Coordinates of C-alpha atoms in Angstrom, one line a residue:
Chain A
M1 CA 25.6 82.5 110.7
L2 CA 26.7 79.0 111.7
T3 CA 30.3 78.1 110.9
F4 CA 31.4 74.4 111.2
V5 CA 35.1 74.4 112.0
G6 CA 37.1 71.2 111.9
L7 CA 39.6 70.6 114.8
G8 CA 41.7 68.2 112.7
L9 CA 43.3 64.9 113.7
Y10 CA 44.7 64.9 117.2
D11 CA 45.4 68.0 119.4
E12 CA 44.5 71.6 119.7
K13 CA 47.1 72.6 117.1
D14 CA 45.5 70.7 114.3
I15 CA 43.1 73.5 113.5
T16 CA 43.9 75.8 110.6
L17 CA 44.8 79.5 110.8
K18 CA 41.4 80.1 109.0
G19 CA 39.6 78.1 111.7
L20 CA 41.3 79.9 114.5
E21 CA 40.4 83.2 113.0
A22 CA 36.7 82.2 112.8
V23 CA 36.8 81.0 116.4
R24 CA 38.3 84.4 117.6
K25 CA 35.8 86.4 115.6
A26 CA 32.7 84.4 116.7
D27 CA 30.1 85.6 119.1
K28 CA 29.8 82.2 120.6
V29 CA 31.9 79.0 120.3
Y30 CA 30.5 75.5 120.8
A31 CA 32.2 72.1 120.5
E32 CA 31.0 68.6 120.4
F33 CA 33.1 65.5 121.0
Y34 CA 30.6 62.6 120.6
T35 CA 31.0 62.1 116.9
S36 CA 34.8 61.8 116.9
P37 CA 37.6 61.1 119.4
L38 CA 39.0 63.8 121.7
G39 CA 42.5 62.5 121.0
G40 CA 45.2 64.7 122.6
R41 CA 42.8 67.6 123.1
T42 CA 41.3 69.0 126.3
V43 CA 38.8 71.8 126.4
E44 CA 41.1 73.7 128.8
K45 CA 44.1 73.5 126.3
M46 CA 41.8 74.6 123.4
Q47 CA 40.5 77.6 125.4
R48 CA 44.0 78.6 126.3
V49 CA 45.4 78.4 122.7
Y50 CA 42.3 79.8 121.0
G51 CA 41.7 82.5 123.6
R52 CA 38.0 81.8 123.8
R53 CA 35.6 80.2 126.1
I54 CA 34.1 77.0 124.6
S55 CA 30.8 75.4 125.5
V56 CA 30.6 71.7 125.0
L57 CA 27.4 70.3 123.6
E58 CA 25.8 66.9 124.1
R59 CA 24.1 64.9 121.4
S60 CA 20.7 66.1 122.6
D61 CA 21.7 69.7 122.2
L62 CA 22.4 69.2 118.5
E63 CA 19.7 66.6 117.6
E64 CA 16.7 67.6 119.6
N65 CA 17.1 71.0 121.3
A66 CA 18.9 72.8 118.6
E67 CA 15.9 74.9 117.7
A68 CA 14.6 75.5 121.2
A69 CA 15.0 79.2 121.9
E70 CA 14.2 78.7 125.6
S71 CA 17.2 76.5 126.1
G72 CA 19.5 78.9 124.2
G73 CA 19.6 76.5 121.2
I74 CA 22.4 76.7 118.7
L75 CA 20.2 77.4 115.7
E76 CA 18.2 80.0 117.5
L77 CA 21.4 81.9 118.4
A78 CA 22.8 81.5 114.9
K79 CA 19.9 83.5 113.5
S80 CA 21.3 86.7 114.8
K81 CA 24.9 85.9 116.0
N82 CA 28.1 84.4 114.5
V83 CA 28.2 80.9 116.0
V84 CA 31.0 78.4 115.6
L85 CA 30.7 74.7 116.1
L86 CA 34.0 72.9 116.6
C87 CA 34.3 69.2 115.9
G88 CA 37.1 66.7 115.5
G89 CA 38.5 65.8 112.0
D90 CA 37.3 67.7 109.0
S91 CA 34.1 69.7 109.3
M92 CA 30.7 68.2 108.3
V93 CA 31.9 64.6 108.2
A94 CA 29.2 63.3 110.6
T95 CA 25.6 62.9 109.5
T96 CA 24.6 64.9 112.6
H97 CA 26.4 67.9 111.1
V98 CA 24.8 67.5 107.7
D99 CA 21.4 67.4 109.4
L100 CA 22.2 70.5 111.5
R101 CA 23.3 72.4 108.4
L102 CA 20.2 71.5 106.5
R103 CA 18.0 72.7 109.4
A104 CA 20.0 75.9 109.5
I105 CA 19.5 76.5 105.7
D106 CA 15.7 75.8 106.3
R107 CA 15.8 78.7 108.7
E108 CA 17.7 81.0 106.3
I109 CA 20.8 80.9 108.5
K110 CA 24.0 81.3 106.5
T111 CA 26.4 78.4 106.9
R112 CA 30.1 78.0 106.2
L113 CA 32.6 75.2 106.5
I114 CA 36.2 75.5 107.5
H115 CA 38.1 72.4 106.7
A116 CA 40.7 70.6 108.7
P117 CA 43.0 67.5 108.4
S118 CA 41.1 64.3 108.3
I119 CA 42.0 60.6 108.8
L120 CA 40.7 60.0 105.3
S121 CA 43.7 61.6 103.6
A122 CA 46.1 61.2 106.5
V123 CA 46.2 57.4 106.3
A124 CA 47.5 57.3 102.7
G125 CA 50.4 59.6 103.6
L126 CA 51.2 57.8 106.9
C127 CA 51.4 54.4 105.2
G128 CA 52.8 55.6 101.9
L129 CA 49.8 54.2 100.0
Q130 CA 48.3 55.9 96.9
N131 CA 45.1 57.7 98.0
Y132 CA 43.2 57.1 94.8
K133 CA 43.4 53.3 95.2
F134 CA 41.2 53.3 98.4
G135 CA 37.8 51.8 97.9
K136 CA 34.7 52.2 100.1
S137 CA 35.4 52.5 103.8
A138 CA 33.5 51.1 106.8
T139 CA 33.4 51.3 110.6
V140 CA 34.2 48.4 113.0
S141 CA 31.7 48.8 115.9
P142 CA 31.5 46.8 119.2
P143 CA 29.1 43.8 119.0
Y144 CA 25.5 44.9 119.4
P145 CA 24.5 43.5 122.8
H146 CA 21.9 41.0 121.6
G147 CA 21.9 37.5 123.2
C148 CA 25.1 35.6 124.2
G149 CA 28.2 37.4 123.0
G150 CA 26.4 40.0 121.0
V151 CA 25.9 40.4 117.2
I152 CA 29.0 41.4 115.2
S153 CA 28.4 43.5 112.1
E154 CA 29.6 41.8 109.0
V155 CA 29.7 45.1 107.0
P156 CA 33.4 45.9 107.6
Y157 CA 34.4 42.4 106.5
D158 CA 32.2 42.5 103.4
T159 CA 33.6 45.9 102.5
L160 CA 37.2 44.9 102.7
K161 CA 36.5 41.6 100.8
A162 CA 34.8 43.5 98.0
N163 CA 37.6 46.0 97.8
K164 CA 40.3 43.3 97.9
E165 CA 38.6 41.6 94.9
R166 CA 39.0 44.8 93.0
G167 CA 42.6 45.3 94.2
L168 CA 41.7 48.3 96.3
H169 CA 42.8 49.4 99.7
T170 CA 40.3 49.7 102.6
L171 CA 40.3 52.2 105.4
L172 CA 38.4 50.8 108.5
F173 CA 37.4 53.4 111.0
L174 CA 37.2 51.9 114.5
D175 CA 34.7 52.8 117.2
I176 CA 36.0 55.7 119.4
S177 CA 36.8 53.2 122.2
M178 CA 38.2 50.4 120.1
S179 CA 41.8 49.2 119.6
V180 CA 43.4 47.7 116.5
N181 CA 43.6 44.4 118.4
E182 CA 39.9 44.3 119.4
A183 CA 38.9 45.2 115.8
L184 CA 41.1 42.4 114.4
G185 CA 39.5 39.9 116.8
L186 CA 36.0 40.9 115.5
L187 CA 37.0 40.7 111.8
E188 CA 38.6 37.3 112.4
T189 CA 35.4 36.0 114.0
V190 CA 33.5 37.0 110.9
E191 CA 36.1 35.5 108.6
E192 CA 36.0 32.2 110.5
R193 CA 32.2 32.1 110.4
R194 CA 32.4 32.7 106.6
R195 CA 35.3 30.2 106.2
G196 CA 37.0 33.1 104.4
T197 CA 40.7 33.7 103.7
V198 CA 40.9 37.4 103.1
L199 CA 42.8 38.2 106.3
K200 CA 44.3 34.9 107.2
N201 CA 45.8 34.6 103.8
K202 CA 49.6 34.6 104.2
K203 CA 49.9 37.3 101.6
S204 CA 47.4 39.7 103.3
I205 CA 49.2 42.6 104.8
I206 CA 47.3 44.7 107.4
V207 CA 48.3 48.1 108.7
G208 CA 47.4 49.5 112.1
I209 CA 47.7 53.2 112.8
A210 CA 47.5 54.9 116.2
R211 CA 47.3 58.6 117.0
A212 CA 47.4 59.9 113.5
G213 CA 48.4 63.6 113.5
S214 CA 50.2 63.4 116.9
E215 CA 54.0 63.9 117.3
E216 CA 54.5 60.2 117.5
P217 CA 52.0 58.3 115.4
V218 CA 52.5 54.5 115.3
V219 CA 52.2 52.9 111.9
K220 CA 52.8 49.2 111.8
A221 CA 52.2 46.7 109.0
D222 CA 52.2 42.9 109.4
Y223 CA 50.2 39.8 108.7
L224 CA 47.2 39.1 110.9
E225 CA 49.0 36.9 113.4
G226 CA 51.8 39.4 114.0
L227 CA 49.5 42.4 114.3
K228 CA 47.0 40.8 116.7
S229 CA 49.4 41.0 119.6
Y230 CA 51.1 44.3 118.7
D231 CA 50.8 47.1 121.3
F232 CA 49.7 50.3 119.5
G233 CA 49.4 52.3 122.8
E234 CA 46.8 54.9 123.3
L235 CA 43.7 55.5 121.1
P236 CA 42.5 56.5 118.6
H237 CA 43.4 53.7 116.3
V238 CA 42.4 52.9 112.7
L239 CA 43.1 50.0 110.3
V240 CA 44.1 49.9 106.7
V241 CA 43.9 46.7 104.6
P242 CA 45.9 47.3 101.4
G243 CA 44.8 45.7 98.1
E244 CA 47.2 45.2 95.2
L245 CA 50.5 47.0 95.9
H246 CA 52.6 49.0 93.5
F247 CA 56.3 48.4 94.1
L248 CA 56.7 51.9 95.7
E249 CA 53.8 51.1 98.1
K250 CA 55.5 47.8 99.0
E251 CA 58.8 49.6 99.7
A252 CA 56.9 52.2 101.8
L253 CA 55.2 49.5 103.9
V254 CA 58.6 48.1 104.7
K255 CA 60.4 51.3 105.4
I256 CA 57.7 53.5 106.9
A257 CA 55.3 50.9 108.4
N258 CA 58.1 48.5 109.5
F259 CA 56.6 45.5 107.6
P260 CA 58.9 42.5 108.1
A261 CA 60.7 42.4 104.7
P262 CA 60.4 39.0 103.0
Chain B
M1 CA 65.2 66.1 109.6
L2 CA 62.7 66.5 106.8
T3 CA 59.2 67.6 107.7
F4 CA 56.4 67.5 105.1
V5 CA 53.9 70.2 105.9
G6 CA 50.6 70.3 104.0
L7 CA 49.3 73.8 103.0
G8 CA 45.7 72.6 102.8
L9 CA 43.0 73.4 100.3
Y10 CA 43.1 76.9 99.0
D11 CA 45.1 79.8 100.6
E12 CA 47.9 80.7 103.0
K13 CA 45.5 80.3 106.0
D14 CA 44.7 76.6 105.4
I15 CA 47.9 75.5 107.1
T16 CA 47.5 74.2 110.7
L17 CA 48.9 75.8 113.8
K18 CA 51.2 72.8 114.1
G19 CA 52.3 73.3 110.5
L20 CA 53.0 77.0 111.1
E21 CA 55.0 76.2 114.2
A22 CA 57.2 73.7 112.2
V23 CA 57.7 76.4 109.5
R24 CA 58.8 79.0 112.0
K25 CA 61.2 76.6 113.7
A26 CA 62.8 75.2 110.5
D27 CA 66.3 76.0 109.4
K28 CA 65.2 76.1 105.8
V29 CA 61.7 76.2 104.2
Y30 CA 61.1 74.8 100.7
A31 CA 57.8 74.6 98.8
E32 CA 56.7 72.9 95.6
F33 CA 53.6 73.7 93.5
Y34 CA 53.8 71.3 90.6
T35 CA 51.9 68.4 92.2
S36 CA 48.9 70.5 93.3
P37 CA 47.2 73.8 92.4
L38 CA 48.5 77.1 93.8
G39 CA 44.8 78.2 94.4
G40 CA 44.5 81.4 96.3
R41 CA 48.1 81.3 97.5
T42 CA 51.1 83.4 96.4
V43 CA 54.6 82.9 97.8
E44 CA 54.7 86.5 98.9
K45 CA 51.5 86.1 101.0
M46 CA 52.8 82.9 102.5
Q47 CA 56.1 84.6 103.4
R48 CA 54.3 87.5 105.0
V49 CA 51.9 85.3 107.1
Y50 CA 54.5 82.7 108.0
G51 CA 57.3 85.1 108.6
R52 CA 59.8 83.0 106.8
R53 CA 61.6 83.1 103.4
I54 CA 60.3 80.2 101.2
S55 CA 62.4 78.7 98.3
V56 CA 60.3 77.2 95.6
L57 CA 61.5 74.0 94.1
E58 CA 61.0 72.6 90.6
R59 CA 60.2 69.0 89.8
S60 CA 63.9 68.4 89.0
D61 CA 65.0 69.6 92.4
L62 CA 63.0 66.9 94.1
E63 CA 63.3 64.1 91.6
E64 CA 66.9 64.3 90.3
N65 CA 68.9 66.8 92.2
A66 CA 67.6 66.0 95.7
E67 CA 70.7 64.3 96.8
A68 CA 73.3 66.5 95.1
A69 CA 75.3 68.2 97.7
E70 CA 76.9 70.6 95.3
S71 CA 73.5 72.0 94.3
G72 CA 72.4 72.4 97.9
G73 CA 70.0 69.4 97.5
I74 CA 67.1 69.1 99.9
L75 CA 68.2 65.7 101.2
E76 CA 71.8 66.8 101.7
L77 CA 70.6 69.7 103.8
A78 CA 68.1 67.6 105.8
K79 CA 71.0 65.4 107.0
S80 CA 72.1 68.1 109.4
K81 CA 69.3 70.8 109.4
N82 CA 65.6 71.0 110.1
V83 CA 64.1 71.2 106.6
V84 CA 60.4 71.8 105.8
L85 CA 58.8 71.0 102.5
L86 CA 55.5 72.7 101.9
C87 CA 53.0 71.4 99.5
G88 CA 49.3 71.9 98.7
G89 CA 46.6 69.7 100.2
D90 CA 47.5 67.1 102.8
S91 CA 51.2 66.1 103.1
M92 CA 52.6 63.1 101.3
V93 CA 49.7 62.7 98.9
A94 CA 51.8 62.8 95.7
T95 CA 54.0 59.9 94.7
T96 CA 56.9 62.3 94.4
H97 CA 56.7 62.9 98.2
V98 CA 56.5 59.2 99.1
D99 CA 59.6 58.6 96.9
L100 CA 61.4 61.5 98.6
R101 CA 60.5 60.3 102.0
L102 CA 61.8 56.8 101.2
R103 CA 65.1 58.2 99.9
A104 CA 65.4 60.3 103.1
I105 CA 64.8 57.1 105.3
D106 CA 67.5 55.3 103.2
R107 CA 69.9 58.1 104.3
E108 CA 68.8 57.8 107.9
I109 CA 67.2 61.2 107.9
K110 CA 64.3 61.5 110.3
T111 CA 61.0 62.4 108.6
R112 CA 57.7 63.7 109.9
L113 CA 54.3 64.6 108.4
I114 CA 52.1 67.5 109.4
H115 CA 48.7 67.0 107.9
A116 CA 46.4 69.6 106.4
P117 CA 42.9 69.8 104.9
S118 CA 42.5 67.7 101.8
I119 CA 40.0 67.7 98.9
L120 CA 39.5 64.0 99.8
S121 CA 37.5 64.7 102.9
A122 CA 36.3 68.3 101.9
V123 CA 34.1 67.1 99.1
A124 CA 31.9 65.0 101.3
G125 CA 31.2 67.9 103.6
L126 CA 30.8 70.4 100.8
C127 CA 28.2 68.2 99.0
G128 CA 26.6 66.7 102.2
L129 CA 27.5 63.2 101.0
Q130 CA 28.6 60.4 103.3
N131 CA 32.3 60.0 103.1
Y132 CA 32.4 56.2 103.7
K133 CA 30.3 55.7 100.5
F134 CA 33.0 57.0 98.2
G135 CA 34.7 54.3 96.0
K136 CA 38.0 54.5 94.2
S137 CA 38.8 57.9 92.7
A138 CA 40.6 58.9 89.5
T139 CA 42.1 61.9 87.7
V140 CA 40.8 63.4 84.5
S141 CA 43.8 64.5 82.4
P142 CA 44.0 66.4 79.2
P143 CA 44.1 64.2 76.0
Y144 CA 47.6 62.8 75.5
P145 CA 48.9 64.5 72.3
H146 CA 49.0 61.5 70.0
G147 CA 47.6 61.8 66.5
C148 CA 44.5 63.9 65.6
G149 CA 42.7 65.2 68.7
G150 CA 44.8 63.3 71.2
V151 CA 44.1 60.1 73.2
I152 CA 41.6 60.5 76.0
S153 CA 42.2 58.2 79.0
E154 CA 39.2 56.0 79.7
V155 CA 40.3 55.3 83.3
P156 CA 38.1 58.0 84.9
Y157 CA 35.0 56.8 83.1
D158 CA 35.7 53.2 83.9
T159 CA 36.2 54.1 87.6
L160 CA 33.0 55.9 87.9
K161 CA 31.1 53.2 86.0
A162 CA 32.4 50.5 88.4
N163 CA 31.5 52.6 91.4
K164 CA 28.1 53.4 90.1
E165 CA 27.4 49.7 89.7
R166 CA 28.1 49.2 93.4
G167 CA 26.1 52.3 94.4
L168 CA 29.2 54.2 95.4
H169 CA 30.1 57.9 95.0
T170 CA 33.2 58.9 92.9
L171 CA 35.5 61.8 93.3
L172 CA 37.2 62.8 90.1
F173 CA 40.3 65.0 90.5
L174 CA 40.9 67.3 87.5
D175 CA 44.2 68.2 86.0
I176 CA 45.5 71.4 87.6
S177 CA 44.5 73.4 84.5
M178 CA 41.2 71.8 83.8
S179 CA 37.6 73.1 84.4
V180 CA 34.5 71.0 85.2
N181 CA 33.2 71.8 81.8
E182 CA 36.3 70.5 80.0
A183 CA 36.3 67.4 82.1
L184 CA 32.6 66.7 81.4
G185 CA 33.3 67.0 77.7
L186 CA 36.1 64.4 77.9
L187 CA 33.9 62.0 79.9
E188 CA 31.0 62.4 77.5
T189 CA 33.3 61.6 74.6
V190 CA 34.3 58.3 76.2
E191 CA 30.7 57.6 77.1
E192 CA 29.6 58.1 73.5
R193 CA 32.4 55.9 72.2
R194 CA 31.3 53.2 74.6
R195 CA 27.6 53.8 73.9
G196 CA 27.3 54.0 77.7
T197 CA 24.5 55.7 79.7
V198 CA 26.2 56.3 83.1
L199 CA 26.3 60.1 82.7
K200 CA 23.6 60.8 80.1
N201 CA 21.1 58.8 82.1
K202 CA 18.4 61.3 83.2
K203 CA 18.8 60.1 86.8
S204 CA 22.5 60.6 87.0
I205 CA 23.3 63.6 89.1
I206 CA 26.8 65.2 88.8
V207 CA 28.3 67.7 91.2
G208 CA 30.9 70.3 90.3
I209 CA 33.0 72.0 93.0
A210 CA 35.2 75.0 92.5
R211 CA 37.7 76.5 95.0
A212 CA 37.0 74.2 97.9
G213 CA 38.4 75.7 101.1
S214 CA 38.0 79.3 99.8
E215 CA 35.6 81.8 101.3
E216 CA 33.2 81.3 98.4
P217 CA 33.3 77.8 97.1
V218 CA 30.9 76.9 94.4
V219 CA 29.1 73.6 94.7
K220 CA 26.5 72.9 92.0
A221 CA 24.6 69.7 91.3
D222 CA 22.7 69.0 88.1
Y223 CA 22.3 66.5 85.3
L224 CA 25.0 66.4 82.6
E225 CA 23.3 68.8 80.2
G226 CA 22.7 71.5 82.8
L227 CA 26.2 71.2 84.3
K228 CA 28.1 71.3 81.0
S229 CA 27.3 75.0 80.5
Y230 CA 27.5 76.1 84.1
D231 CA 30.1 78.7 84.9
F232 CA 32.2 77.6 88.0
G233 CA 34.6 80.5 87.8
E234 CA 38.2 80.3 88.7
L235 CA 40.1 77.0 89.2
P236 CA 40.7 74.6 90.9
H237 CA 37.7 72.4 90.1
V238 CA 36.8 68.9 91.0
L239 CA 33.9 66.6 90.1
V240 CA 31.8 64.2 92.2
V241 CA 29.5 61.7 90.7
P242 CA 27.2 60.4 93.4
G243 CA 26.0 56.8 93.5
E244 CA 22.9 55.7 95.4
L245 CA 21.6 58.4 97.6
H246 CA 20.3 58.2 101.1
F247 CA 17.3 60.6 101.6
L248 CA 19.5 63.0 103.7
E249 CA 22.1 63.1 100.9
K250 CA 19.3 63.9 98.3
E251 CA 18.1 66.7 100.5
A252 CA 21.6 68.0 100.9
L253 CA 22.2 68.1 97.1
V254 CA 19.0 70.2 96.7
K255 CA 19.7 72.6 99.6
I256 CA 23.5 72.8 99.6
A257 CA 24.4 72.1 96.0
N258 CA 21.3 73.8 94.5
F259 CA 20.2 70.7 92.6
P260 CA 17.0 71.5 90.7
A261 CA 14.4 69.8 92.9
P262 CA 12.1 67.4 91.0

């Protein structure tokens, strides 16, 4: 049996009691940290709190060698043992995990998910925005190194523009190594190229969030100019671009996210 | 201080270690169960596992009497004590909680959120669908009792139609007391009134999910006709209407959600 256990948002205490129980009962506990940020976790702290030894897997262990018996592959082991795979956020969010689960099912290995807190629902609460008003989300990635300066993906900008046109909020995931400030720089470059006004518009509020799930998350709303130079501190960061705001959402951005009241 | 602690998806073990720690350290622990389903929880089981007495609040305790000192209101107590409010799903998802948090801030009461697993991220993993491809969500509610048969809200149907047109997936929350089958009946009524073909279309896959987060969640994909009579068992239920599917998503619906392969 292969159980996918989410580690949640930030540190070793964001796992659920159900997740901890599965870890303690498992024959073997793996973890991977390449699909989501490590945040405030270390393998040592997790091992201490969970009381189990954890083997960290690389991308190649999950994507190529998973079936190889000779390398002690995770799927091979899961045929006869209770194997847990720990990963940040909620379980089965990354495509890699879906793919691994399908390969397990092909081999008649039972699979199970144990859910955990995710940035998807956390952002709504942290900003005081209504979760059902979020449209499609997207990821801001570093420029692809291609020619001078690299190629910047226009997908995140297009996504938030399409959501804005429908009055919807947008959650933008940032690359594991990227700050709010860097992401805003990339989005602004695309906006200038397009001669757009979605972000520069004086009415466009943007919210930066750092270290969601930690004891001291930073949630700061401002217009583009104000936010570009704001220091959010350590990673991980995400961005939210609100669409049309209900009066309670506006009040929340002022009181919770410190938006400079008009 | 007022700490909002999410209880997570289904039972008393879906709280995080961080949430449990806050409950155990609190001077007073409240819970409310009118904004989200009780699922597999009972107050007795929670009290036993968490080792604390829990006082269950009604809607009026949070919305009208919260400030009343004479009735031992939650905000009055939070001025001088560490108060925890437990609620299903992730914390601060319901408007009631945002409103309560803003009123706490107005009274200079420190607030904190402790996140928990939410249906918002769980559905993607349970179906094997990519989370960033979900558009706006909506709630299917029972007909408003107005005249013969009641008035059925058209918002959920409009939401999924708009998402479908953009190739996006839709999560439809169901009223606390509503089954997948009842919700499909209401959506079909709206579709017939509109002479629409979003759901009846022979290519439109729909996914019903029951008891997400439990040991035995049911995830079943089918066309409308097949799903209408499918027995999902006990509540809570939710619906997902996928938009355009990547080949890995299609494979997942067949292998994970038992979609009848073509």
